[in-house]
Amino acid sequence: MKYSRPKGTRDILPPESLRKHWVETKFRKIVERYGFVEVTTPIFEHTELFLRSTGESTDIVTKQMYTFTDQANRSLTLRPEGTPGVVRAIIENGVKIPNRFFYIGPMFRYERPQKGRYREFYQLGVEIIGEASPEIDAEVIEIGANFFSAIGIDDCLTQINSVGCPKCRPKFRQELVNFLTGKQDKICQDCQIRLTKNPLRVFDCKNEGCQKIYELAPKVRASLCSECADHFKKVITALDQRKISYTINDRMVRGLDYYTKTAFEYISTKLGAQDSLGGGGRYDNLVEELGGPKTPAIGFALGEERILIVAQPPNRVVQPRLVAIIYWSEKELPYAKQLAKELRNIGISVYLNYELKKLRTQLGYANALNARYAIIIGEDEVAKNVLTLRDMESGKQETISYQELLTRLTTT
Ligand code: HAM
């Protein structure tokens, strides 16, 4: 019997796993520069958490959750996104400072798999809990933009909008309902349900016919209260001051219920249908909604698989200072073992195979492992106490002393 992976999941093997590691390392470096610390929360949470935060009428909750009952009859759900778990953890553990968190991990959504869309996918996310300034909105957007340019994504468009707050949104909702009244027979069945349950969600619809109708719908920004309008203006000014380019997208309301004020998305022109590299926004009521004190918050999450489609890691993501030791015959193995031990002791990664293979096969392994160098040891090398160093990128070989080898490995 052969087993295959479940639909919509992926095995991440080399060289893809090396590219993934490269992207995650870049992400960590950038967010740590802005004072973020890592958090890890459970892969599954009580289902209720997502109903309360992501939103009962969202596509995620109504169609995409992996929900199951455990042995004690509790309803649990594989997390479809990271924000609710992080907020729950902050409240449950009473954390106030630090208040800037990042996470990297798998999320689960039952969606129709296609390029850039999986049922298990990785998100790189940040959440800032407890800061209300529009300056922080601009800073969060800047972090994503900086990250994309650090990994060679040069076609990223940042779209921004304001989705208002519980004070001004009812007015917009009413205007939208008025606009759609009489057009019910022209919109899809899902949208007809959305219209009765949570009208703003109609903007999440992917149906082209529906989208055409919504092009003429009222704009949320026109209904903002003075506080939300002022906040949006200040975010725009802060983005301009930071020289972050963006476009305002009046139709973008984001597919989750907790957003207030600023909402944004990073779009790539190279991705086709699944063009959102990531998205986020402010969620000033979620902490309170989940039982904490009234606390403003903002964050984003980026889709790692989509990033990997358009990012430009170096052609060969070389394993960090990995060298492969290659030997001609069993006689040189003790020498090779001693050398491996010494190099590992000074922090150099070494691949050494204990089953003697042909030289060409061993070089093939070094190549497949993306090793930076191969060190070749034969009778001659042992007798003269030298080593043959092969640069795996250029194929150039030279004979050098042990001291020279150390200099090379620690400086390149
Ligand atoms: P989201 O827009 O639902 O937001 O997801 C963020 C990103 O995750 C998307 O833009 C996309 O790149 C990626 N993504 C979503 N679904 C899939 C999928 N099925 N396959 C591959 N990639 C996918 C959130 O999740 C919010 N928690 C973001 C946030 C954080 N807002 C505030 N803080």
Coordinates of C-alpha atoms and ligand atoms in Angstrom, one line a residue:
M1 CA 0.0 0.0 0.0
K2 CA 1.4 3.4 -1.0
Y3 CA 0.3 6.5 0.9
S4 CA 0.1 10.0 -0.6
R5 CA -0.2 13.3 1.2
P6 CA -3.7 14.8 1.7
K7 CA -4.9 17.1 -1.0
G8 CA -3.8 20.7 -0.6
T9 CA -0.8 19.8 1.5
R10 CA 2.9 19.8 0.5
D11 CA 6.1 18.0 1.3
I12 CA 8.8 20.7 1.7
L13 CA 12.0 19.0 0.7
P14 CA 15.4 20.4 -0.4
P15 CA 16.0 22.7 -2.3
E16 CA 12.6 24.2 -1.5
S17 CA 13.2 23.7 2.3
L18 CA 16.4 25.7 2.0
R19 CA 14.6 28.5 0.1
K20 CA 11.9 28.5 2.9
H21 CA 14.6 28.7 5.5
W22 CA 16.2 31.6 3.7
V23 CA 12.9 33.5 3.5
E24 CA 12.2 32.9 7.2
T25 CA 15.7 34.1 8.2
K26 CA 15.2 37.3 6.3
F27 CA 11.8 37.8 7.9
R28 CA 13.2 37.3 11.4
K29 CA 16.0 39.7 10.8
I30 CA 13.7 42.5 9.6
V31 CA 11.1 42.1 12.3
E32 CA 13.7 41.8 15.0
R33 CA 15.1 45.1 13.8
Y34 CA 11.7 46.7 14.7
G35 CA 11.7 45.2 18.2
F36 CA 9.5 42.1 17.6
V37 CA 9.8 38.9 19.7
E38 CA 8.6 35.5 18.6
V39 CA 5.5 33.8 20.0
T40 CA 4.3 30.3 19.4
T41 CA 0.6 29.4 20.0
P42 CA -1.2 26.1 19.6
I43 CA -2.0 24.7 16.2
F44 CA -5.5 24.0 17.4
E45 CA -7.8 26.1 19.6
H46 CA -11.3 26.0 20.9
T47 CA -13.6 26.5 17.9
E48 CA -15.5 29.2 19.7
L49 CA -12.3 31.4 19.6
F50 CA -12.5 31.7 15.8
L51 CA -16.3 32.1 15.7
R52 CA -15.9 35.1 18.1
S53 CA -12.9 36.7 16.4
T54 CA -12.5 35.7 12.7
G55 CA -16.3 36.1 12.5
E56 CA -19.3 33.7 12.2
S57 CA -20.3 35.0 8.7
T58 CA -16.9 35.0 7.1
D59 CA -16.0 32.5 4.4
I60 CA -13.2 31.2 6.7
V61 CA -15.6 30.2 9.4
T62 CA -18.6 29.1 7.3
K63 CA -16.7 27.1 4.7
Q64 CA -13.0 26.6 5.5
M65 CA -12.4 25.4 9.0
Y66 CA -11.0 22.0 9.9
T67 CA -13.2 21.4 13.0
F68 CA -13.2 18.2 15.0
T69 CA -14.4 16.8 18.3
D70 CA -11.8 15.4 20.6
Q71 CA -12.2 12.3 22.9
A72 CA -13.8 14.5 25.6
N73 CA -16.3 15.9 23.1
R74 CA -14.7 19.4 22.9
S75 CA -15.0 21.2 19.6
L76 CA -11.5 22.1 18.4
T77 CA -10.4 23.7 15.2
L78 CA -7.0 23.7 13.4
R79 CA -6.1 27.4 13.3
P80 CA -7.1 29.0 10.0
E81 CA -5.1 32.2 10.9
G82 CA -2.7 33.3 13.7
T83 CA -4.3 36.5 15.1
P84 CA -7.0 35.0 17.4
G85 CA -4.5 32.6 19.1
V86 CA -2.0 35.4 19.7
V87 CA -4.6 37.7 21.2
R88 CA -6.0 34.9 23.3
A89 CA -2.5 34.0 24.6
I90 CA -1.7 37.7 25.5
I91 CA -5.0 38.0 27.5
E92 CA -4.7 34.6 29.1
N93 CA -1.1 35.2 30.2
G94 CA -1.6 38.8 31.1
V95 CA 1.3 40.0 28.9
K96 CA 1.6 43.8 28.5
I97 CA 5.3 44.3 27.5
P98 CA 6.7 43.2 25.2
N99 CA 3.8 44.0 22.9
R100 CA 5.3 43.4 19.4
F101 CA 5.1 39.7 18.4
F102 CA 5.9 37.7 15.3
Y103 CA 5.1 34.1 14.4
I104 CA 5.9 31.7 11.6
G105 CA 3.8 28.6 11.3
P106 CA 1.2 26.5 9.5
M107 CA -2.4 27.5 9.1
F108 CA -5.3 25.3 7.8
R109 CA -8.2 26.3 5.5
Y110 CA -10.4 23.9 3.5
E111 CA -10.1 25.7 0.2
R112 CA -10.0 24.5 -3.4
P113 CA -6.2 24.0 -4.0
Q114 CA -4.6 25.8 -6.8
K115 CA -1.3 27.7 -7.5
G116 CA -0.6 29.6 -4.3
R117 CA -3.6 28.2 -2.4
Y118 CA -3.2 25.2 -0.2
R119 CA -5.1 23.6 2.7
E120 CA -2.1 23.7 4.9
F121 CA 0.0 26.8 4.3
Y122 CA 2.5 28.9 6.3
Q123 CA 2.1 32.4 7.4
L124 CA 4.7 34.9 8.6
G125 CA 2.8 37.3 10.9
V126 CA 3.3 40.2 13.2
E127 CA 0.9 41.6 15.8
I128 CA 1.3 44.8 17.9
I129 CA -1.0 44.9 20.9
G130 CA -1.6 48.2 22.7
E131 CA -0.6 50.9 20.2
A132 CA -3.2 53.3 18.7
S133 CA -1.0 55.8 16.9
P134 CA -1.5 56.1 13.1
E135 CA 2.3 56.2 13.0
I136 CA 2.4 52.5 14.0
D137 CA 0.0 51.6 11.1
A138 CA 2.5 53.2 8.7
E139 CA 5.4 51.4 10.4
V140 CA 3.7 48.0 10.1
I141 CA 3.0 48.5 6.4
E142 CA 6.7 49.6 6.0
I143 CA 7.9 46.4 7.6
G144 CA 6.1 44.3 5.0
A145 CA 7.4 46.5 2.2
N146 CA 11.0 46.3 3.5
F147 CA 10.8 42.6 3.8
F148 CA 9.5 42.2 0.3
S149 CA 12.3 44.3 -1.1
A150 CA 14.9 42.4 1.0
I151 CA 13.9 39.1 -0.7
G152 CA 13.8 40.5 -4.2
I153 CA 10.1 41.0 -4.7
D154 CA 10.0 44.1 -6.7
D155 CA 6.4 44.1 -8.0
C156 CA 4.6 44.3 -4.7
L157 CA 1.7 46.8 -4.7
T158 CA 0.4 48.0 -1.3
Q159 CA -3.3 48.7 -1.2
I160 CA -4.9 50.4 1.7
N161 CA -8.3 51.4 2.9
S162 CA -10.2 52.2 6.1
V163 CA -13.1 49.9 7.1
G164 CA -14.3 52.3 9.8
C165 CA -15.4 51.3 13.3
P166 CA -18.6 50.2 15.1
K167 CA -19.6 53.9 15.3
C168 CA -19.6 54.6 11.6
R169 CA -19.9 51.2 10.0
P170 CA -23.7 50.8 10.6
K171 CA -24.2 53.9 8.5
F172 CA -22.2 52.3 5.7
R173 CA -23.9 49.0 6.1
Q174 CA -27.3 50.6 5.7
E175 CA -26.2 52.5 2.6
L176 CA -24.9 49.2 1.1
V177 CA -28.1 47.4 1.9
N178 CA -30.1 50.2 0.3
F179 CA -27.9 49.9 -2.8
L180 CA -28.3 46.2 -3.1
T181 CA -32.0 46.1 -2.4
G182 CA -33.7 45.3 -5.7
K183 CA -30.5 43.7 -7.0
Q184 CA -30.8 40.5 -5.1
D185 CA -31.7 38.4 -8.2
K186 CA -28.4 39.7 -9.9
I187 CA -26.1 38.5 -7.1
C188 CA -25.0 35.0 -6.3
Q189 CA -26.7 32.9 -3.6
D190 CA -23.7 33.3 -1.2
C191 CA -24.0 37.1 -1.5
Q192 CA -27.7 36.9 -0.9
I193 CA -27.0 35.2 2.4
R194 CA -24.2 37.7 3.1
L195 CA -26.6 40.5 2.5
T196 CA -28.8 39.4 5.3
K197 CA -26.1 38.3 7.8
N198 CA -23.2 40.6 7.2
P199 CA -23.5 42.8 4.1
L200 CA -19.9 44.0 4.1
R201 CA -18.8 40.5 3.3
V202 CA -20.3 40.7 -0.2
F203 CA -17.0 42.4 -1.1
D204 CA -15.2 39.1 -0.4
C205 CA -17.1 37.4 -3.3
K206 CA -14.9 36.2 -6.2
N207 CA -17.9 36.0 -8.6
E208 CA -17.2 38.3 -11.5
G209 CA -20.9 39.1 -12.0
C210 CA -21.2 40.2 -8.3
Q211 CA -18.0 42.2 -8.5
K212 CA -19.3 44.2 -11.5
I213 CA -22.3 45.2 -9.5
Y214 CA -20.2 46.1 -6.4
E215 CA -18.1 48.5 -8.5
L216 CA -20.9 51.0 -8.3
A217 CA -21.6 50.4 -4.6
P218 CA -21.1 53.2 -2.0
K219 CA -17.6 53.5 -0.6
V220 CA -16.9 52.9 3.0
R221 CA -14.5 55.8 3.2
A222 CA -17.4 58.2 2.4
S223 CA -19.2 57.1 5.6
L224 CA -16.3 57.3 8.1
C225 CA -16.8 59.1 11.4
S226 CA -14.4 62.0 12.1
E227 CA -12.1 59.9 14.3
C228 CA -11.7 57.2 11.6
A229 CA -11.3 59.8 8.8
D230 CA -8.7 61.6 10.8
H231 CA -6.8 58.4 11.6
F232 CA -6.8 57.4 7.9
K233 CA -5.5 60.9 6.9
K234 CA -2.7 60.6 9.4
V235 CA -1.7 57.1 8.2
I236 CA -1.5 58.3 4.6
T237 CA 0.7 61.3 5.7
A238 CA 2.9 58.9 7.7
L239 CA 3.3 56.6 4.7
D240 CA 4.2 59.6 2.5
Q241 CA 6.8 60.8 5.0
R242 CA 8.3 57.3 5.0
K243 CA 8.2 57.2 1.2
I244 CA 6.2 54.0 1.1
S245 CA 4.2 53.7 -2.1
Y246 CA 0.6 52.6 -1.9
T247 CA -2.8 52.9 -3.7
I248 CA -6.1 53.4 -2.0
N249 CA -8.5 50.6 -2.8
D250 CA -12.1 51.5 -1.8
R251 CA -13.4 47.9 -2.4
M252 CA -10.9 46.2 -0.1
V253 CA -12.6 45.3 3.2
R254 CA -10.6 42.2 4.0
G255 CA -12.3 38.8 4.6
L256 CA -12.2 38.9 8.4
D257 CA -14.6 40.5 10.9
Y258 CA -12.3 42.0 13.5
Y259 CA -10.8 44.8 11.4
T260 CA -11.3 48.5 12.4
K261 CA -9.9 51.6 10.6
T262 CA -6.8 50.7 8.6
A263 CA -6.9 47.6 6.3
F264 CA -4.2 46.8 3.8
E265 CA -3.0 44.2 1.4
Y266 CA 0.2 43.4 -0.4
I267 CA -0.5 42.3 -4.0
S268 CA 1.9 40.8 -6.5
T269 CA 1.3 41.2 -10.2
K270 CA 3.1 37.9 -11.0
L271 CA 0.8 35.6 -9.0
G272 CA -2.3 35.3 -11.1
A273 CA -5.6 34.6 -9.3
Q274 CA -4.1 34.2 -5.8
D275 CA -2.4 37.6 -6.0
S276 CA -2.4 38.5 -2.3
L277 CA 1.0 38.1 -0.8
G278 CA -0.4 39.1 2.6
G279 CA -2.7 41.4 4.4
G280 CA -3.6 42.9 7.7
G281 CA -5.1 45.8 9.5
R282 CA -6.1 47.4 12.8
Y283 CA -8.3 45.4 15.1
D284 CA -9.0 47.8 18.0
N285 CA -11.9 45.9 19.6
L286 CA -10.7 42.3 19.4
V287 CA -8.8 42.2 22.7
E288 CA -11.9 43.4 24.5
E289 CA -14.2 41.1 22.5
L290 CA -12.1 38.2 23.7
G291 CA -12.4 39.2 27.3
G292 CA -9.3 41.5 27.8
P293 CA -9.2 45.2 28.5
K294 CA -10.0 47.7 25.7
T295 CA -6.7 47.6 23.8
P296 CA -5.9 48.8 20.3
A297 CA -4.0 46.4 18.0
I298 CA -2.7 46.0 14.5
G299 CA -0.9 43.3 12.5
F300 CA -0.5 41.4 9.2
A301 CA 0.2 37.9 7.9
L302 CA 2.0 37.0 4.8
G303 CA 1.5 33.8 2.8
E304 CA 4.9 32.0 2.6
E305 CA 4.1 29.8 -0.4
R306 CA 3.1 32.8 -2.5
I307 CA 6.2 34.6 -1.3
L308 CA 8.3 31.6 -2.4
I309 CA 6.8 31.7 -5.9
V310 CA 7.9 35.3 -6.5
A311 CA 10.9 35.8 -4.2
Q312 CA 14.4 35.7 -5.6
P313 CA 16.7 33.7 -3.4
P314 CA 20.2 33.2 -4.7
N315 CA 20.2 30.5 -7.5
R316 CA 21.7 28.0 -5.1
V317 CA 20.7 28.6 -1.5
V318 CA 24.0 27.4 -0.2
Q319 CA 23.7 25.6 3.2
P320 CA 25.4 28.0 5.7
R321 CA 29.0 27.1 5.4
L322 CA 28.4 23.5 4.7
V323 CA 31.4 21.5 3.5
A324 CA 31.5 17.9 2.3
I325 CA 34.5 15.8 3.1
I326 CA 35.3 13.3 0.3
Y327 CA 37.9 10.5 0.6
W328 CA 39.5 8.2 -1.9
S329 CA 39.7 5.0 0.2
E330 CA 39.0 3.5 3.6
K331 CA 42.6 4.4 4.6
E332 CA 41.8 8.1 4.7
L333 CA 38.6 7.7 6.7
P334 CA 40.2 8.2 10.2
Y335 CA 41.8 11.4 8.8
A336 CA 38.5 12.5 7.4
K337 CA 36.7 11.8 10.7
Q338 CA 39.3 13.8 12.7
L339 CA 39.0 16.7 10.3
A340 CA 35.2 16.6 10.5
K341 CA 35.4 16.7 14.3
E342 CA 37.7 19.7 14.3
L343 CA 35.7 21.7 11.8
R344 CA 32.4 21.0 13.6
N345 CA 34.0 22.1 16.9
I346 CA 34.6 25.5 15.4
G347 CA 31.0 25.8 14.0
I348 CA 31.4 24.6 10.4
S349 CA 28.8 22.3 9.1
V350 CA 30.3 19.1 7.7
Y351 CA 28.8 16.3 5.6
L352 CA 30.7 13.0 5.9
N353 CA 29.5 9.8 4.5
Y354 CA 30.8 6.6 6.2
E355 CA 30.2 4.2 3.3
L356 CA 32.9 4.5 0.7
K357 CA 31.6 5.6 -2.7
K358 CA 33.2 6.5 -5.9
L359 CA 34.7 10.0 -5.9
R360 CA 32.2 11.1 -8.6
T361 CA 29.3 9.9 -6.5
Q362 CA 30.6 11.7 -3.4
L363 CA 30.9 14.9 -5.4
G364 CA 27.3 14.4 -6.6
Y365 CA 26.2 14.3 -2.9
A366 CA 28.1 17.5 -2.2
N367 CA 26.4 19.1 -5.1
A368 CA 22.9 17.9 -4.2
L369 CA 23.4 19.2 -0.7
N370 CA 24.3 22.6 -2.0
A371 CA 27.6 22.5 -0.1
R372 CA 29.9 25.5 -0.5
Y373 CA 33.1 23.4 -0.7
A374 CA 34.2 19.8 -1.0
I375 CA 37.4 18.8 0.8
I376 CA 39.1 15.9 -1.0
I377 CA 41.4 13.7 0.9
G378 CA 43.6 11.0 -0.8
E379 CA 46.9 9.3 0.0
D380 CA 48.9 12.2 -1.2
E381 CA 47.0 14.8 0.9
V382 CA 47.5 12.7 4.1
A383 CA 51.3 12.1 3.3
K384 CA 51.9 15.8 2.7
N385 CA 49.5 17.1 5.3
V386 CA 47.5 19.2 2.9
L387 CA 44.0 19.2 1.6
T388 CA 42.4 19.6 -1.8
L389 CA 39.6 22.2 -1.7
R390 CA 37.0 22.3 -4.4
D391 CA 34.8 25.3 -4.9
M392 CA 31.4 23.7 -5.6
E393 CA 30.1 26.7 -7.5
S394 CA 33.1 27.3 -9.9
G395 CA 34.4 23.7 -9.9
K396 CA 37.9 25.2 -9.2
Q397 CA 40.3 22.9 -7.2
E398 CA 43.4 23.8 -5.3
T399 CA 45.7 22.2 -2.8
I400 CA 46.0 24.2 0.5
S401 CA 47.3 23.7 4.1
Y402 CA 45.0 23.1 7.0
Q403 CA 45.6 26.7 8.3
E404 CA 44.7 28.1 4.9
L405 CA 41.5 25.9 4.9
L406 CA 40.4 27.4 8.3
T407 CA 41.0 31.0 6.9
R408 CA 38.9 30.2 3.9
L409 CA 36.0 28.6 5.8
T410 CA 35.8 31.3 8.4
T411 CA 36.0 34.2 6.0
T412 CA 33.9 33.2 3.1
Ligands
HAM1 P1 -5.6 36.7 5.5 O1 -5.8 37.7 4.5 O2 -6.8 35.7 5.7 O3 -5.3 37.4 6.9 O4 -4.3 35.8 5.2 C1 -3.1 36.4 5.0 C2 -2.3 35.8 3.9 O5 -2.2 34.4 4.0 C3 -3.0 36.0 2.5 O6 -2.8 37.2 1.9 C4 -2.3 34.9 1.7 O7 -1.0 35.3 1.3 C5 -2.1 33.8 2.7 N1 -3.1 32.8 2.6 C6 -4.4 32.8 3.0 N2 -5.0 31.6 2.7 C7 -4.1 30.9 2.0 C8 -4.2 29.6 1.4 N3 -5.3 28.8 1.5 N4 -3.0 29.1 0.8 C9 -1.9 29.9 0.8 N5 -1.8 31.1 1.3 C10 -2.9 31.6 2.0 C11 -5.1 36.8 8.1 O8 -4.9 35.6 8.2 C12 -5.0 37.7 9.2 N6 -4.7 36.9 10.5 C13 -3.9 38.7 9.0 C14 -3.7 39.7 10.2 C15 -2.8 39.6 11.2 N7 -4.5 40.7 10.4 C16 -4.1 41.3 11.5 N8 -3.0 40.6 12.0

